[in-house]
Tab-separated table of C-alpha atoms and ligand atoms in Angstrom:
chain	number	residue	atom	x	y	z
A	498	MET	CA	-9.267	11.963	0.845
A	499	ARG	CA	-7.838	8.575	-0.003
A	500	ARG	CA	-8.949	5.173	1.058
A	501	CYS	CA	-6.737	2.770	2.991
A	502	ILE	CA	-6.650	-0.709	1.478
A	503	GLY	CA	-6.488	-2.213	4.988
A	504	CYS	CA	-9.355	-0.612	6.932
A	505	TYR	CA	-11.146	1.003	3.938
A	506	GLU	CA	-11.385	4.274	5.822
A	507	SER	CA	-10.940	7.482	3.891
A	508	LYS	CA	-8.273	9.767	5.289
A	509	PRO	CA	-6.271	12.755	4.136
A	510	GLN	CA	-3.417	11.643	1.947
A	511	SER	CA	-0.916	13.097	4.431
A	512	GLU	CA	-1.914	10.446	6.979
A	513	LEU	CA	-1.362	7.576	4.608
A	514	MET	CA	1.635	6.058	2.939
A	515	ARG	CA	1.452	5.922	-0.806
A	516	LEU	CA	2.676	3.102	-2.954
A	517	THR	CA	2.239	2.563	-6.641
A	518	TYR	CA	1.988	-0.469	-8.830
A	519	ASN	CA	3.670	-0.032	-12.172
A	520	GLY	CA	2.350	-3.165	-13.806
A	521	SER	CA	5.090	-5.454	-12.576
A	522	ALA	CA	6.187	-4.282	-9.144
A	523	PHE	CA	5.079	-2.290	-6.111
A	524	ILE	CA	7.059	0.854	-5.408
A	525	ALA	CA	7.196	3.126	-2.361
A	526	ASP	CA	6.040	6.474	-3.695
A	527	THR	CA	7.734	8.701	-1.193
A	528	ASP	CA	7.289	11.986	-3.031
A	529	GLY	CA	3.792	11.264	-4.293
A	530	ARG	CA	4.752	11.743	-7.905
A	531	ASN	CA	5.139	8.281	-9.321
A	532	ASP	CA	2.959	7.391	-12.219
A	533	GLY	CA	0.913	4.310	-11.928
A	534	ARG	CA	-1.917	3.187	-9.791
A	535	GLY	CA	-1.821	4.739	-6.326
A	536	ILE	CA	-2.236	2.483	-3.326
A	537	TYR	CA	-2.858	4.010	0.083
A	538	LEU	CA	-2.339	2.488	3.478
A	539	CYS	CA	-2.451	3.785	7.072
A	540	ARG	CA	0.893	3.907	8.784
A	541	ASN	CA	0.232	1.158	11.265
A	542	ALA	CA	0.842	-2.556	11.541
A	543	GLU	CA	-2.839	-3.326	11.915
A	544	CYS	CA	-3.798	-1.946	8.525
A	545	ILE	CA	-0.786	-3.571	6.914
A	546	GLU	CA	-1.955	-6.903	8.311
A	547	LYS	CA	-5.532	-6.273	7.207
A	548	SER	CA	-4.385	-5.500	3.697
A	549	PHE	CA	-2.898	-8.979	3.452
A	550	LYS	CA	-5.906	-10.664	5.054
A	551	ARG	CA	-8.185	-8.955	2.581
A	552	LYS	CA	-5.922	-9.937	-0.273
A	553	ALA	CA	-5.846	-6.347	-1.369
A	554	TRP	CA	-2.466	-6.858	-2.991
A	555	ASN	CA	-3.641	-9.822	-4.999
A	556	ARG	CA	-6.461	-7.740	-6.406
A	557	ILE	CA	-3.981	-5.171	-7.632
A	558	CYS	CA	-1.391	-7.648	-8.883
A	559	ARG	CA	-3.307	-10.550	-10.289
A	560	SER	CA	-0.299	-12.636	-11.118
A	561	GLY	CA	0.351	-13.113	-7.426
A	562	VAL	CA	2.267	-11.313	-4.742
A	563	ASN	CA	5.170	-12.019	-2.480
A	564	ARG	CA	4.413	-10.840	1.029
A	565	GLU	CA	8.049	-10.352	1.984
A	566	GLU	CA	8.636	-8.231	-1.060
A	567	ILE	CA	5.630	-6.071	-0.265
A	568	MET	CA	6.751	-5.708	3.345
A	569	ARG	CA	10.085	-4.380	2.111
A	570	VAL	CA	8.315	-1.797	-0.007
A	571	ILE	CA	6.065	-0.818	2.899
A	572	GLU	CA	9.049	-0.454	5.217
A	573	GLY	CA	10.722	1.721	2.623
A	574	ALA	CA	7.634	3.929	2.429
A	575	LEU	CA	7.454	4.202	6.215
A	576	ASN	CA	11.115	5.029	6.668
A	577	GLU	CA	11.376	7.673	4.020
A	578	ASN	CA	8.332	9.758	4.864
B	648	ZN	ZN1	-6.188	1.841	7.469
């Protein structure tokens, strides 16, 4: 079980999209094999929005985040799974 950074609910990994943060950028981890810190998010707009409201991304990337850039990564994760 993995925890969504939007709603904080724990769900099976298969229900979540997985991203990783490699120290400088967020990456859509479509095959679940990227190294780096795993970030899990439900596949719905509500949790994506919550993740921004809760500043979840800023906690992972302390130097600051670009919402548009993250949205591109999220869309990539959604499209490829
Ligand atoms: Zn969620």
